[in-house]
PDB file of C-alpha atoms in Angstrom:
ATOM      1  CA  MET A 156      38.029  91.359-107.536  1.00 83.00           C
ATOM      2  CA  LYS A 157      37.012  87.877-108.667  1.00 90.00           C
ATOM      3  CA  ILE A 158      36.551  86.734-105.059  1.00 94.00           C
ATOM      4  CA  VAL A 159      34.445  89.812-104.202  1.00 94.00           C
ATOM      5  CA  LYS A 160      32.281  89.257-107.273  1.00 94.00           C
ATOM      6  CA  THR A 161      31.824  85.570-106.433  1.00 94.00           C
ATOM      7  CA  VAL A 162      30.828  86.411-102.848  1.00 96.00           C
ATOM      8  CA  ILE A 163      28.343  89.115-103.945  1.00 97.00           C
ATOM      9  CA  PHE A 164      26.774  86.891-106.605  1.00 96.00           C
ATOM     10  CA  THR A 165      26.516  83.923-104.237  1.00 96.00           C
ATOM     11  CA  LEU A 166      24.922  86.052-101.494  1.00 97.00           C
ATOM     12  CA  PHE A 167      22.514  87.425-104.116  1.00 98.00           C
ATOM     13  CA  GLY A 168      21.498  83.865-105.013  1.00 97.00           C
ATOM     14  CA  LEU A 169      21.116  82.876-101.367  1.00 97.00           C
ATOM     15  CA  ALA A 170      18.939  85.946-100.757  1.00 97.00           C
ATOM     16  CA  PHE A 171      16.527  84.797-103.446  1.00 97.00           C
ATOM     17  CA  ILE A 172      16.457  81.292-102.029  1.00 97.00           C
ATOM     18  CA  PHE A 173      15.435  82.936 -98.742  1.00 97.00           C
ATOM     19  CA  PHE A 174      12.849  85.238-100.391  1.00 95.00           C
ATOM     20  CA  GLY A 175      11.362  82.319-102.314  1.00 96.00           C
ATOM     21  CA  THR A 176      11.191  80.154 -99.203  1.00 97.00           C
ATOM     22  CA  ALA A 177       9.433  83.008 -97.399  1.00 94.00           C
ATOM     23  CA  LYS A 178       6.564  82.665 -99.890  1.00 92.00           C
ATOM     24  CA  PHE A 179       5.872  79.166 -98.540  1.00 94.00           C
ATOM     25  CA  ILE A 180       6.608  79.589 -94.837  1.00 93.00           C
ATOM     26  CA  ASN A 181       5.987  82.784 -92.895  1.00 86.00           C
ATOM     27  CA  ILE A 182       9.538  83.793 -91.920  1.00 89.00           C
ATOM     28  CA  ILE A 183       9.346  87.505 -92.773  1.00 84.00           C
ATOM     29  CA  PRO A 184       6.962  89.644 -90.707  1.00 82.00           C
ATOM     30  CA  THR A 185       4.322  91.420 -92.778  1.00 77.00           C
ATOM     31  CA  PRO A 186       4.585  95.222 -92.519  1.00 79.00           C
ATOM     32  CA  GLU A 187       1.616  97.581 -92.280  1.00 82.00           C
ATOM     33  CA  LEU A 188      -0.054  97.705 -95.683  1.00 81.00           C
ATOM     34  CA  THR A 189      -1.691 100.680 -97.368  1.00 83.00           C
ATOM     35  CA  GLU A 190      -5.148 100.435 -98.961  1.00 86.00           C
ATOM     36  CA  ALA A 191      -3.610  99.972-102.411  1.00 83.00           C
ATOM     37  CA  GLN A 192      -1.317  97.223-101.140  1.00 84.00           C
ATOM     38  CA  LEU A 193      -4.231  95.504 -99.374  1.00 87.00           C
ATOM     39  CA  SER A 194      -6.268  95.438-102.584  1.00 88.00           C
ATOM     40  CA  ILE A 195      -3.320  94.011-104.522  1.00 86.00           C
ATOM     41  CA  THR A 196      -2.715  91.410-101.817  1.00 83.00           C
ATOM     42  CA  ALA A 197      -6.390  90.416-101.913  1.00 87.00           C
ATOM     43  CA  ALA A 198      -6.174  89.955-105.682  1.00 88.00           C
ATOM     44  CA  LEU A 199      -3.016  87.863-105.354  1.00 84.00           C
ATOM     45  CA  VAL A 200      -4.656  85.667-102.730  1.00 83.00           C
ATOM     46  CA  LYS A 201      -7.494  84.958-105.181  1.00 90.00           C
ATOM     47  CA  LEU A 202      -4.901  83.806-107.723  1.00 91.00           C
ATOM     48  CA  LYS A 203      -3.784  80.877-105.593  1.00 90.00           C
ATOM     49  CA  TRP A 204      -1.109  79.762-108.059  1.00 94.00           C
ATOM     50  CA  LEU A 205       0.751  83.072-108.492  1.00 92.00           C
ATOM     51  CA  ILE A 206       2.613  83.427-105.169  1.00 91.00           C
ATOM     52  CA  PRO A 207       3.790  79.778-105.161  1.00 94.00           C
ATOM     53  CA  LEU A 208       4.946  80.202-108.777  1.00 96.00           C
ATOM     54  CA  VAL A 209       6.935  83.344-107.961  1.00 95.00           C
ATOM     55  CA  GLY A 210       8.388  81.692-104.848  1.00 96.00           C
ATOM     56  CA  THR A 211       9.400  78.621-106.827  1.00 98.00           C
ATOM     57  CA  MET A 212      11.039  80.746-109.524  1.00 98.00           C
ATOM     58  CA  GLU A 213      12.884  82.762-106.860  1.00 98.00           C
ATOM     59  CA  ILE A 214      14.232  79.560-105.307  1.00 98.00           C
ATOM     60  CA  ILE A 215      15.226  78.094-108.689  1.00 98.00           C
ATOM     61  CA  GLY A 216      16.770  81.384-109.833  1.00 98.00           C
ATOM     62  CA  GLY A 217      18.607  81.788-106.535  1.00 98.00           C
ATOM     63  CA  LEU A 218      19.997  78.259-106.691  1.00 98.00           C
ATOM     64  CA  LEU A 219      21.138  78.776-110.276  1.00 98.00           C
ATOM     65  CA  VAL A 220      22.803  82.112-109.437  1.00 97.00           C
ATOM     66  CA  ALA A 221      24.573  80.602-106.434  1.00 96.00           C
ATOM     67  CA  ILE A 222      26.210  78.008-108.712  1.00 95.00           C
ATOM     68  CA  PRO A 223      28.797  79.712-110.974  1.00 94.00           C
ATOM     69  CA  LYS A 224      28.216  77.411-113.963  1.00 95.00           C
ATOM     70  CA  THR A 225      24.462  78.179-114.086  1.00 97.00           C
ATOM     71  CA  ARG A 226      24.645  81.805-112.932  1.00 97.00           C
ATOM     72  CA  ALA A 227      23.705  83.279-116.346  1.00 96.00           C
ATOM     73  CA  LEU A 228      20.447  81.297-116.492  1.00 97.00           C
ATOM     74  CA  GLY A 229      19.526  82.199-112.906  1.00 98.00           C
ATOM     75  CA  ALA A 230      20.017  85.909-113.594  1.00 98.00           C
ATOM     76  CA  ILE A 231      17.646  85.768-116.571  1.00 97.00           C
ATOM     77  CA  ILE A 232      15.031  83.895-114.522  1.00 97.00           C
ATOM     78  CA  LEU A 233      15.205  86.504-111.742  1.00 98.00           C
ATOM     79  CA  LEU A 234      15.131  89.568-114.036  1.00 98.00           C
ATOM     80  CA  PRO A 235      11.313  89.772-114.525  1.00 97.00           C
ATOM     81  CA  ILE A 236      10.774  89.188-110.806  1.00 97.00           C
ATOM     82  CA  LEU A 237      13.171  92.014-109.970  1.00 97.00           C
ATOM     83  CA  ILE A 238      11.485  94.338-112.455  1.00 97.00           C
ATOM     84  CA  GLY A 239       8.160  93.644-110.736  1.00 95.00           C
ATOM     85  CA  VAL A 240       9.667  94.183-107.285  1.00 95.00           C
ATOM     86  CA  PHE A 241      11.243  97.464-108.378  1.00 96.00           C
ATOM     87  CA  LEU A 242       8.012  98.725-109.972  1.00 95.00           C
ATOM     88  CA  HIS A 243       6.011  97.747-106.893  1.00 91.00           C
ATOM     89  CA  HIS A 244       8.349  99.604-104.586  1.00 91.00           C
ATOM     90  CA  THR A 245       8.645 102.713-106.734  1.00 94.00           C
ATOM     91  CA  THR A 246       4.854 103.037-107.066  1.00 91.00           C
ATOM     92  CA  LEU A 247       3.446 101.693-103.789  1.00 87.00           C
ATOM     93  CA  ASP A 248       6.223 101.407-101.193  1.00 85.00           C
ATOM     94  CA  PRO A 249       9.084 103.856-101.862  1.00 91.00           C
ATOM     95  CA  SER A 250      10.961 102.818 -98.719  1.00 89.00           C
ATOM     96  CA  GLY A 251      11.910  99.522-100.386  1.00 90.00           C
ATOM     97  CA  ALA A 252      12.952 101.071-103.709  1.00 94.00           C
ATOM     98  CA  PRO A 253      16.668 101.488-102.856  1.00 96.00           C
ATOM     99  CA  MET A 254      17.048  97.810-101.938  1.00 96.00           C
ATOM    100  CA  ALA A 255      15.105  96.757-105.036  1.00 96.00           C
ATOM    101  CA  ALA A 256      17.382  98.965-107.142  1.00 97.00           C
ATOM    102  CA  VAL A 257      20.523  97.444-105.612  1.00 97.00           C
ATOM    103  CA  LEU A 258      19.244  93.906-106.253  1.00 97.00           C
ATOM    104  CA  GLY A 259      18.309  94.883-109.810  1.00 97.00           C
ATOM    105  CA  LEU A 260      21.753  96.349-110.429  1.00 97.00           C
ATOM    106  CA  ILE A 261      23.427  93.193-109.116  1.00 98.00           C
ATOM    107  CA  ASP A 262      21.281  91.115-111.479  1.00 98.00           C
ATOM    108  CA  ILE A 263      22.207  93.376-114.401  1.00 98.00           C
ATOM    109  CA  TRP A 264      25.868  93.051-113.346  1.00 97.00           C
ATOM    110  CA  ILE A 265      25.543  89.244-113.464  1.00 97.00           C
ATOM    111  CA  ILE A 266      23.912  89.441-116.903  1.00 97.00           C
ATOM    112  CA  ALA A 267      26.630  91.785-118.182  1.00 96.00           C
ATOM    113  CA  ASP A 268      29.348  89.580-116.685  1.00 95.00           C
ATOM    114  CA  ASN A 269      27.927  86.551-118.535  1.00 95.00           C
ATOM    115  CA  TRP A 270      27.024  88.308-121.780  1.00 95.00           C
ATOM    116  CA  LYS A 271      28.992  85.868-123.954  1.00 95.00           C
ATOM    117  CA  ARG A 272      26.857  82.980-122.697  1.00 94.00           C
ATOM    118  CA  TYR A 273      23.724  84.609-124.138  1.00 94.00           C
ATOM    119  CA  LEU A 274      25.147  85.215-127.624  1.00 93.00           C
ATOM    120  CA  PRO A 275      24.418  81.700-128.998  1.00 92.00           C
ATOM    121  CA  MET A 276      20.715  82.245-128.236  1.00 88.00           C
ATOM    122  CA  ILE A 277      20.497  85.349-130.411  1.00 87.00           C
ATOM    123  CA  LYS A 278      22.682  84.198-133.310  1.00 84.00           C
TER     124      LYS A 278
END
């Protein structure tokens, strides 16, 4: 089970390195957007710093998750991003909600697996 967990967690980290890199270079084709998604995209484009910040945090979080010693920190960094992704997909693009839920559950699994590493912060 330890090998399976290590493989899943490492692939999870690599996926976020890929997703973060995609914010800087156009490697994922853009799907058809609804009116609501277009208005959100227009707002995000006006905030020129937001997409690069999210992409950078995805890359950093993914790198940290891919390394077993820093996995707990990477999972915490990615948690707010995953909450946003899940909320976006459940409200605006339901077709992506299952994948967002799976990624969120993997992140929660990583957090639960490393729970003892968080205890010194709350003592």
